[in-house]
Coordinates of C-alpha atoms in Angstrom, one line a residue:
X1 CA 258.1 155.8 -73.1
X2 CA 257.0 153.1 -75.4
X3 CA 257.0 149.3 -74.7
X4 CA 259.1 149.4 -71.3
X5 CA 257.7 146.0 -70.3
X6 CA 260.1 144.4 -72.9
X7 CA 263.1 146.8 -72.2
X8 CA 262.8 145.8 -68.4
X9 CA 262.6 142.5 -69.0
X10 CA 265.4 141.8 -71.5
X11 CA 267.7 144.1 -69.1
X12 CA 266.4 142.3 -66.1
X13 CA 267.9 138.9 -68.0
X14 CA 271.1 139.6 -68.9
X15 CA 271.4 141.2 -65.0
X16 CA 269.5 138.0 -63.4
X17 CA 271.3 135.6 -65.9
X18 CA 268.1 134.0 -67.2
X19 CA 264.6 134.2 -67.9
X20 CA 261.9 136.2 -65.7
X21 CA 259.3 133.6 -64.4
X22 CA 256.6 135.8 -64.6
X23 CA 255.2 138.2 -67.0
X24 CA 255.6 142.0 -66.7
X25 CA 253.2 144.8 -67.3
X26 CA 254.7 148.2 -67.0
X27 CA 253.6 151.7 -66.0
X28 CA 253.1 152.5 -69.8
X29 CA 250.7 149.7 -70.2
X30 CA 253.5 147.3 -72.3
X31 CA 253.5 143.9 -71.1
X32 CA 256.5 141.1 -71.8
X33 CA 257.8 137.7 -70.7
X34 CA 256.0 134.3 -70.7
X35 CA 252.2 133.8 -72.3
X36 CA 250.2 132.4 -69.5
X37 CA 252.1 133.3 -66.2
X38 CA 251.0 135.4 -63.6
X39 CA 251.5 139.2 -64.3
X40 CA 254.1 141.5 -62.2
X41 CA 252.6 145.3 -62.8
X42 CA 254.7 147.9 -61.9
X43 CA 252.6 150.7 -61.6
X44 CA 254.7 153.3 -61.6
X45 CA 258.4 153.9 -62.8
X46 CA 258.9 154.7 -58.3
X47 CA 258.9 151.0 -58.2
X48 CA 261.5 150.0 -59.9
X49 CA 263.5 153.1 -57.5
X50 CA 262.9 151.3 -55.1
X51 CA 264.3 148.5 -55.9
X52 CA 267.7 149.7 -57.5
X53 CA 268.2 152.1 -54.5
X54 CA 267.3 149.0 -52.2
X55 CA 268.3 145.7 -54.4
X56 CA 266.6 142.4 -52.9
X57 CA 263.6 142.3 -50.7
X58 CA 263.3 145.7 -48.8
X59 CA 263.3 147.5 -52.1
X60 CA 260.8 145.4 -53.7
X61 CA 258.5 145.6 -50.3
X62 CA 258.5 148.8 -50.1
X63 CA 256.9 149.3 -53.9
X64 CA 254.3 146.7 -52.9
X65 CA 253.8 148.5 -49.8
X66 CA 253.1 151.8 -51.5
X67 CA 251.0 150.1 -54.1
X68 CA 253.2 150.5 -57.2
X69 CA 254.0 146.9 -57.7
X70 CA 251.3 144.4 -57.4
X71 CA 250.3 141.3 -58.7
X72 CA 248.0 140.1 -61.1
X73 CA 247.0 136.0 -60.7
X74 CA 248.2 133.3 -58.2
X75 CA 250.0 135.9 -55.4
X76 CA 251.3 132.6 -53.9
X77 CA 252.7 130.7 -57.8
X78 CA 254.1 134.5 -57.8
X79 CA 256.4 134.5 -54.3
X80 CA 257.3 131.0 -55.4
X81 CA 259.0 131.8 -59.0
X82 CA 260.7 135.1 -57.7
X83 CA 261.8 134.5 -54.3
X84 CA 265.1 133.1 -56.1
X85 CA 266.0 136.5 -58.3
X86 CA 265.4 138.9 -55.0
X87 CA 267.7 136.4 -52.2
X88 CA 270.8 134.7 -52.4
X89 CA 269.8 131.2 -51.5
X90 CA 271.7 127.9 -51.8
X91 CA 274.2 129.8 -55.0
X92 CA 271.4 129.0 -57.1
X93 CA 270.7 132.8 -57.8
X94 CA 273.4 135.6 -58.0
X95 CA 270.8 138.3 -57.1
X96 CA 270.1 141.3 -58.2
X97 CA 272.6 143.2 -56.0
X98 CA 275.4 141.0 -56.8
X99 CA 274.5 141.2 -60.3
X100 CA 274.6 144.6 -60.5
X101 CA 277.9 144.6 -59.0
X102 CA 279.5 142.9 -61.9
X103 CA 281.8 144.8 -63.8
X104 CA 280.8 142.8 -67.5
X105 CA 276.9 144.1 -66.6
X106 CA 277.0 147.7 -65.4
X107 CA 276.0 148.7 -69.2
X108 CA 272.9 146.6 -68.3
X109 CA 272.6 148.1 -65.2
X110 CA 272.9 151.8 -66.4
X111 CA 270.4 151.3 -69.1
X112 CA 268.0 150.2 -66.2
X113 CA 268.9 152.9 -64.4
X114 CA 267.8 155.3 -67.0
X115 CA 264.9 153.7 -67.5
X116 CA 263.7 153.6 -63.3
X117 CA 264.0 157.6 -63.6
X118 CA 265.8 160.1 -61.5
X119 CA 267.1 158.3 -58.2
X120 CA 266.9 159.2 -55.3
X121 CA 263.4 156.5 -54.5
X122 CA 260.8 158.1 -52.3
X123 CA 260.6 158.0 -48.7
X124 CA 260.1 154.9 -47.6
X125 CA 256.1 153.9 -47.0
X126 CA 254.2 155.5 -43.7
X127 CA 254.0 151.8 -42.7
X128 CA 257.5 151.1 -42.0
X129 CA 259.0 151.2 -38.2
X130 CA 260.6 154.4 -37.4
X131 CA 262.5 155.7 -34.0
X132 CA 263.4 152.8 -32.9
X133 CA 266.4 153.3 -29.9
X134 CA 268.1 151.7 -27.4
X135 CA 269.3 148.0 -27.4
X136 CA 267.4 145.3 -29.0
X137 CA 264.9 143.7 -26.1
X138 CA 264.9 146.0 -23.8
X139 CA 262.0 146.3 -21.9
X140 CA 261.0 149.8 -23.5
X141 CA 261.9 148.5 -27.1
X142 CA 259.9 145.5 -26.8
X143 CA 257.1 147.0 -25.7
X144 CA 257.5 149.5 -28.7
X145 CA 257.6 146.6 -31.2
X146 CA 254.5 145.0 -29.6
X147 CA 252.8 148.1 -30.0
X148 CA 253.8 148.3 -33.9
X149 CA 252.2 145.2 -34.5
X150 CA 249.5 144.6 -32.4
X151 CA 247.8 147.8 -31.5
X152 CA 246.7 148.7 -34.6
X153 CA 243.0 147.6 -33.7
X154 CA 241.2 144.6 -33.0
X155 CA 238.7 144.7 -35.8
X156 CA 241.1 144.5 -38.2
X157 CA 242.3 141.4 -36.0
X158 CA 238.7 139.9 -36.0
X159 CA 238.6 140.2 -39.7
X160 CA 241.9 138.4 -40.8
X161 CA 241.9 135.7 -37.6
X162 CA 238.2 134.9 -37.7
X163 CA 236.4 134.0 -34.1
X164 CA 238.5 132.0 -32.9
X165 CA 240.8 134.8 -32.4
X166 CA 244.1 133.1 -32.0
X167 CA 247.1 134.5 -33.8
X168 CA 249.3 131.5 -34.1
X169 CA 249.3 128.1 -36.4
X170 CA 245.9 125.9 -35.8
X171 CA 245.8 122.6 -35.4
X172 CA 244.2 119.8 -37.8
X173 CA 244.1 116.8 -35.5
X174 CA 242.7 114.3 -38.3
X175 CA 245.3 114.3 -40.8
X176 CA 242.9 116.7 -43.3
X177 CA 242.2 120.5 -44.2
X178 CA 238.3 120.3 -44.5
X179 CA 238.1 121.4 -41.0
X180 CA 237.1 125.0 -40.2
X181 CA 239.5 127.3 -38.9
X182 CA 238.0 127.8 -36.0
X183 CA 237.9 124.0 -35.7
X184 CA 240.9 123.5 -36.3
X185 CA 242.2 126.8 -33.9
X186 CA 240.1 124.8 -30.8
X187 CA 241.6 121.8 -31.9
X188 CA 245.2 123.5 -31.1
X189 CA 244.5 124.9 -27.8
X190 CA 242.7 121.9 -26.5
X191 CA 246.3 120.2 -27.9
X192 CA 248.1 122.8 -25.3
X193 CA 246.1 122.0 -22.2
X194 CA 246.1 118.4 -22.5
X195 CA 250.2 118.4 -23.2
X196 CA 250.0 120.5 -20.3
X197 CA 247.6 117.7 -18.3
X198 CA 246.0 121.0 -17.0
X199 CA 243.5 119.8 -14.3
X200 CA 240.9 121.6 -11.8
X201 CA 242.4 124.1 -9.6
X202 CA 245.6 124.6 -11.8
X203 CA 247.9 127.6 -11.6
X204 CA 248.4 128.8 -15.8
X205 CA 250.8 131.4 -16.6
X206 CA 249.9 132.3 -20.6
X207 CA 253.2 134.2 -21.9
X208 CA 252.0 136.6 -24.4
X209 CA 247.9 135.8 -24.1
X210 CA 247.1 138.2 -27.2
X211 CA 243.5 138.3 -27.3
X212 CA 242.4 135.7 -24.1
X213 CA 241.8 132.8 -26.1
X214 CA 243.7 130.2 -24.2
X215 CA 243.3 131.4 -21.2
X216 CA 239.5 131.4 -22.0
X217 CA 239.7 127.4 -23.2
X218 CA 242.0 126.4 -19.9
X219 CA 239.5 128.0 -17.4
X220 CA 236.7 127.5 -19.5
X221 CA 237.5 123.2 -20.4
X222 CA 240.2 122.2 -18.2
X223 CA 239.4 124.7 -14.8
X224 CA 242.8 125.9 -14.2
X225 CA 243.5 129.1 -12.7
X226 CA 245.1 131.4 -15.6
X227 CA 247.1 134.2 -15.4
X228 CA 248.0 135.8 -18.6
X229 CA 250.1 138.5 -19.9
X230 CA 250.9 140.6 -22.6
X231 CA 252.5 144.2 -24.0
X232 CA 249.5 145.4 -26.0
X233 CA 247.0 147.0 -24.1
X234 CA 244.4 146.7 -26.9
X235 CA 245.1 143.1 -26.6
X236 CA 244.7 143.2 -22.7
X237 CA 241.4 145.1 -23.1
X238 CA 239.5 143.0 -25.8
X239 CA 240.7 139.8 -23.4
X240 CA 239.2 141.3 -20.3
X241 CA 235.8 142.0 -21.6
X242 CA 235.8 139.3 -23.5
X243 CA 236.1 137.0 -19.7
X244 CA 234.3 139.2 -18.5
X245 CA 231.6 138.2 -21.1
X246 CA 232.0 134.7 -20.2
X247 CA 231.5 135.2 -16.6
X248 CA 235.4 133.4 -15.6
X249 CA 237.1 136.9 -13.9
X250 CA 237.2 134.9 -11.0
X251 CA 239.4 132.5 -12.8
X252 CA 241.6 134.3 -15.8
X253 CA 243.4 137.8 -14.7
X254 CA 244.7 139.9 -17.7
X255 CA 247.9 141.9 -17.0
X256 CA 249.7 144.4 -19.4
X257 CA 253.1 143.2 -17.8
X258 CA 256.6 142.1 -19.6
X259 CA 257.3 138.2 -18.9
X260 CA 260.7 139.5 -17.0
X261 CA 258.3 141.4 -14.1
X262 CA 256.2 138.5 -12.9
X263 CA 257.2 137.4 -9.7
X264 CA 254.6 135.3 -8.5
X265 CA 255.0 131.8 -8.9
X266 CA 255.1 128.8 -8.6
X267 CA 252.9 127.9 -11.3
X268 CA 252.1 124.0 -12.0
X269 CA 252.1 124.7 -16.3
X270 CA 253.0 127.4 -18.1
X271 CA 251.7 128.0 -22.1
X272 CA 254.4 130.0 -24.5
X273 CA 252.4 130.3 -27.6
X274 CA 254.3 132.3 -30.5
X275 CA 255.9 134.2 -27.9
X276 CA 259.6 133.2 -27.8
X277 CA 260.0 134.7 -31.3
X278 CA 259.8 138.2 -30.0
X279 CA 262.0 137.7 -27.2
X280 CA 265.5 137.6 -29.2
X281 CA 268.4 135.4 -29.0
X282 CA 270.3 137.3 -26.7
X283 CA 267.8 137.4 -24.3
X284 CA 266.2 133.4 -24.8
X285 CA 268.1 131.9 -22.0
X286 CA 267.0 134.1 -19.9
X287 CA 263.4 133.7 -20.7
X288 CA 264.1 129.8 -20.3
X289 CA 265.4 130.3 -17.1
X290 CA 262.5 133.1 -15.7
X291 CA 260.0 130.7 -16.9
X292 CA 262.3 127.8 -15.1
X293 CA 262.1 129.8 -12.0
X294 CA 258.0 130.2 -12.0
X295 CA 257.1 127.0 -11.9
X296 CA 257.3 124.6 -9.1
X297 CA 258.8 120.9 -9.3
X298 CA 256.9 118.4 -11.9
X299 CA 255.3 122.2 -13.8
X300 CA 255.3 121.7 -17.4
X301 CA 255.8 124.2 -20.2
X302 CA 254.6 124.1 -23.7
X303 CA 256.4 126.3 -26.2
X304 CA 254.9 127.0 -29.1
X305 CA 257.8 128.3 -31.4
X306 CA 258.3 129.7 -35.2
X307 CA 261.8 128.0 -36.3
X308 CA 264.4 128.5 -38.9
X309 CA 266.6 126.4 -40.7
X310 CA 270.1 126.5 -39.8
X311 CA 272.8 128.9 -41.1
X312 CA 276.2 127.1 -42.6
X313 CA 277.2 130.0 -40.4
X314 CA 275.5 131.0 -37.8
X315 CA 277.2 133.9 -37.5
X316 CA 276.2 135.3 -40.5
X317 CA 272.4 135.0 -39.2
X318 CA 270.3 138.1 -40.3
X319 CA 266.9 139.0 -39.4
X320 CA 264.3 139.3 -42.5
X321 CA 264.5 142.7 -43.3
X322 CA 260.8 143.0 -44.6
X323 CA 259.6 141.3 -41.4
X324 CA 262.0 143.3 -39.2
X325 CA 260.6 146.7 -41.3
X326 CA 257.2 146.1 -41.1
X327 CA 255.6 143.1 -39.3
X328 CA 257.8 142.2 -36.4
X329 CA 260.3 144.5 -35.2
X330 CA 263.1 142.8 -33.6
X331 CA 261.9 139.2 -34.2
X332 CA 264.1 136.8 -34.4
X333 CA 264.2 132.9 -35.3
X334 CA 266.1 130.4 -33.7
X335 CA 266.9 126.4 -34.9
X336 CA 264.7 123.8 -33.6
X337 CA 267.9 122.2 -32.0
X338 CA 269.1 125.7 -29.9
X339 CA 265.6 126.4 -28.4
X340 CA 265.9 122.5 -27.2
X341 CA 269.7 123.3 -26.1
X342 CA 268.4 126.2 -24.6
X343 CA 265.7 124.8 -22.1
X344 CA 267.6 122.1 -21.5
X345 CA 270.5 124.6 -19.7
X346 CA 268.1 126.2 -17.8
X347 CA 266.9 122.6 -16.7
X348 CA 264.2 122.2 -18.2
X349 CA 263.4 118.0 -19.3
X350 CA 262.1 117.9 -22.6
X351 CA 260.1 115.2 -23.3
X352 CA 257.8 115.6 -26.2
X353 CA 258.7 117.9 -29.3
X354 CA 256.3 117.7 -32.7
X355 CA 256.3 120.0 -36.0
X356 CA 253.6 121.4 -37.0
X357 CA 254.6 122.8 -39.7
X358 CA 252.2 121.8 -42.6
X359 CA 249.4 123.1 -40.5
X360 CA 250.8 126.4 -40.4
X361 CA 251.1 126.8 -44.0
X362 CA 247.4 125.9 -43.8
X363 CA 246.4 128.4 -41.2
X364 CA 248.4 131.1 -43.0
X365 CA 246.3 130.5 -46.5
X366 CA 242.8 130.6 -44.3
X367 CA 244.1 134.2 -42.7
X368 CA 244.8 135.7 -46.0
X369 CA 241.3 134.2 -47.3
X370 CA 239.5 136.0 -44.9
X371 CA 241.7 139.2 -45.6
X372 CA 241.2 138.4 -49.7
X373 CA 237.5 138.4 -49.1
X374 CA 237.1 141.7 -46.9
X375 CA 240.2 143.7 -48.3
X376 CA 238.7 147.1 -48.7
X377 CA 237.1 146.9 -45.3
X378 CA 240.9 145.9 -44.0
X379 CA 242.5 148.5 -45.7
X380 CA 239.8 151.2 -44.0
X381 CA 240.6 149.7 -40.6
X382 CA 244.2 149.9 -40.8
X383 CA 245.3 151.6 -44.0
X384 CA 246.1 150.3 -47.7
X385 CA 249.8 149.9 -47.2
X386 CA 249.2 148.3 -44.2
X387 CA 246.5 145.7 -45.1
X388 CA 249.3 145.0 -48.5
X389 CA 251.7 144.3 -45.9
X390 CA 249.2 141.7 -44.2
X391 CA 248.5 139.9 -47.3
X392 CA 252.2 140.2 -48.1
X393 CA 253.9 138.1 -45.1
X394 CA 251.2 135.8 -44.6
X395 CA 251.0 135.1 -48.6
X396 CA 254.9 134.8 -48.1
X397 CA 255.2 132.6 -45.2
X398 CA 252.7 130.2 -46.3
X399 CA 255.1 129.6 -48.6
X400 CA 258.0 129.4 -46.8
X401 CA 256.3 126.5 -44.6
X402 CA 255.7 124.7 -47.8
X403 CA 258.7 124.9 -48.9
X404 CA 260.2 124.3 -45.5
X405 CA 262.2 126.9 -45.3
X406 CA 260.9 127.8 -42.2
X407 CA 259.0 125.2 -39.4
X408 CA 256.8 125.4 -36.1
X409 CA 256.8 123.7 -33.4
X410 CA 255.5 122.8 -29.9
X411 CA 257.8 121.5 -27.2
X412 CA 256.5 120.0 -24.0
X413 CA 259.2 120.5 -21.4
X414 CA 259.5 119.4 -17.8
X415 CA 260.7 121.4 -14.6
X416 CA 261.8 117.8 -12.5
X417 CA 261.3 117.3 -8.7
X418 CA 264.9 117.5 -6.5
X419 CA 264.8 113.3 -6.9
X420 CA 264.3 114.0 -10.8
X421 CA 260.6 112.4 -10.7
X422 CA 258.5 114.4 -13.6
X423 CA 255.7 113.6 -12.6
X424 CA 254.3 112.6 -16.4
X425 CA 253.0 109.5 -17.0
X426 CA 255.0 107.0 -18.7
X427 CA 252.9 106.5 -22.2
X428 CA 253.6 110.2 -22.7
X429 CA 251.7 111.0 -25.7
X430 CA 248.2 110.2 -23.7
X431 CA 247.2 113.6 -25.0
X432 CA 246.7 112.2 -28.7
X433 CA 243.5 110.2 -27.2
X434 CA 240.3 111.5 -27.3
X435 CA 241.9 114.7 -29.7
X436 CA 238.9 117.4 -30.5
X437 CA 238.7 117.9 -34.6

């Protein structure tokens, strides 16, 4: 099939309603579209399947996934020029579903269609969730979403997060990126225990530990008492050798245990770091109010949250189908202003909220670094599609925090006394002193 680079593209025009961004390099070797941009290859005609069968982002996900589309150049300039062609955001792009749909382009559209190959597209990569049943945060479906995310080895986890092993947005307490990453990851849990005022003798509960590394610093720097929990039994079993290691099981215990089963408070602080994303709208009051409930009068809670813009509607709210497919089952995001509602019903004071948003787009470029630098060792640990996936959504939300499309960040909340005392003290950003770069 000669020159398909420069049919696709001049279909893909008159669909889209303007000029591709990038420059296309097809299956038969053809390339088209702007001198000097970064280069889209489709690598086999399966791609573009995909994509008509599944117009928008799944379809396009699931070629990158399976290694048929890829990119040649800046993977980050790349995200930012087409993210407006594959979603409907703001009216300023139709989309390619919506332009397919139009009755004055369906010449267009059949053209591409003869030129993508015999439809149906092939079975959707290995990588993507399957079986999932039941209701959406159930105890039995959460921990099956855990497990599709997080048990797929801790090697490959040491690779892309580095030391410091913390899976959530670091901290650069100096206003500057030349910091390490495990710097600036120390930096960010040092920020949660002294929010948290955390003191000798303190009672921790660490909502969704992951690999121990809070816990570690709060026992370790602060000598609280830490208690920390999570659904992935890798993650519980790299965290318990790893105190083990550092001689503090007397201090830290490590429980395989769902946030709704612990019963044994009262705690004096509680940390919530990148956990409240996984636990779903319909079930968030509820976590505010359990967590309400385990701590005693004057305990403190830090949550450490992922955030969203708000929806004109909120009711029209849908959760990202690539991260729902293949990263995160069942996450959702919430506003920064309903998570404050929220803690505020169950009682909760909040006294201190601060974006962080900037670092994460940071920490995200540092994670794909180290994933860049090692890929075929991460693709051996976990598998090709599923190392593409990595570099994919971190690649993706890096930009997304740039662009501020999505946000992070770290409220310090207050469970107050029966005559309202919190028991802070009254220059309430004292944590800011003495900050660890």
């Amino acid at each position: 099939m000669a020159d398909a680079a420069s049919r696709l593209t001049t279909l893909a025009e008159e669909l889209l309603g303007g000029p591709l961004p990038v420059r296309l390099r097809a299956w038969d070797g053809s390339e088209a579209g702007p001198a000097g941009a970064p280069v889209l290859v489709l690598r086999d005609r399966r791609a573009l399947r995909r994509m008509i069968w599944k117009p928008g982002e799944l379809g396009v996900v699931r070629a990158w996934v399976a290694g048929e589309l890829d990119v040649e150049g800046d993977l980050y300039e790349v995200l930012d020029r087409v993210s407006g062609l594959l979603w409907e955001r703001d009216g300023a792009s139709p989309g390619l579903l919506a332009a397919a749909r139009d009755p004055r382009l369906r010449a267009a559209a059949r053209a591409l269609l003869r030129l993508a190959g015999p439809l149906p597209p092939p079975a959707p990569p290995a990588e993507e969730i399957r079986g999932r049943s039941g209701s959406r945060h159930t105890r039995r479906r959460d921990r099956q979403a855990i497990g599709h995310h997080y048990d797929v080895g801790n090697d490959f986890y040491e690779l892309v997060l580095g030391p410091s092993m913390v899976y959530s947005c670091a901290y650069w307490p100096a206003g500057s990126p030349t910091a390490t990453l495990e710097e600036a990851q120390r930096a960010k849990l040092d920020l949660v225990a002294r929010k948290l005022a955390l003191k000798e003798g303190d009672r921790l509960l660490d909502v969704g530990c992951g690999w121990g590394s809070m816990a570690l610093h709060a026992a370790r720097e602060h000598g609280a008492r830490v208690v920390g929990i999570t659904l992935s039994r890798e993650q519980a079993t790299y965290a318990r050798k790893r105190v083990a290691e550092e001689g503090l099981a007397d201090r830290i215990e490590i429980r395989v245990q769902d946030y709704r089963d612990v019963t044994d408070g009262p705690y004096d602080a509680i940390s919530s770091i990148g956990m409240a994303e996984h636990v779903g709208a319909v079930k968030y009051r509820e976590y505010a109010d359990i967590l309400y409930g385990l701590l005693g009068p004057g305990g403190r809670l830090l949550n450490h949250q992922i955030s969203r813009r708000p929806e004109p509607d909120e009711a029209a709210y849908a959760i990202d189908p690539f991260i729902d497919a293949y990263v995160f089952p069942d996450g959702e995001l919430a506003p920064m202003g309903r998570t404050l509602t929220t803690l505020e019903d169950a009682g909760f004071e909040v006294r201190d909220v601060e974006a962080l948003r900037e670092h994460y787009a940071l920490t995200l470029r540092r994670w794909v670094a180290n994933l860049e630098a090692d890929r075929d060792r991460a693709a051996r640990l976990v598998s090709p599609g599923r190392a593409r996936v990595w570099r994919l959504y971190m690649a993706a939300s890096a930009v997304s925090f740039e662009r501020n499309r999505i946000g992070v960040n770290q409220f310090l909340a207050v469970k107050p006394s029966a005559s309202g005392t919190s028991g802070l003290p009254l220059r309430t950003r004292a944590w800011t002193e003495g900050a660890r770069g």
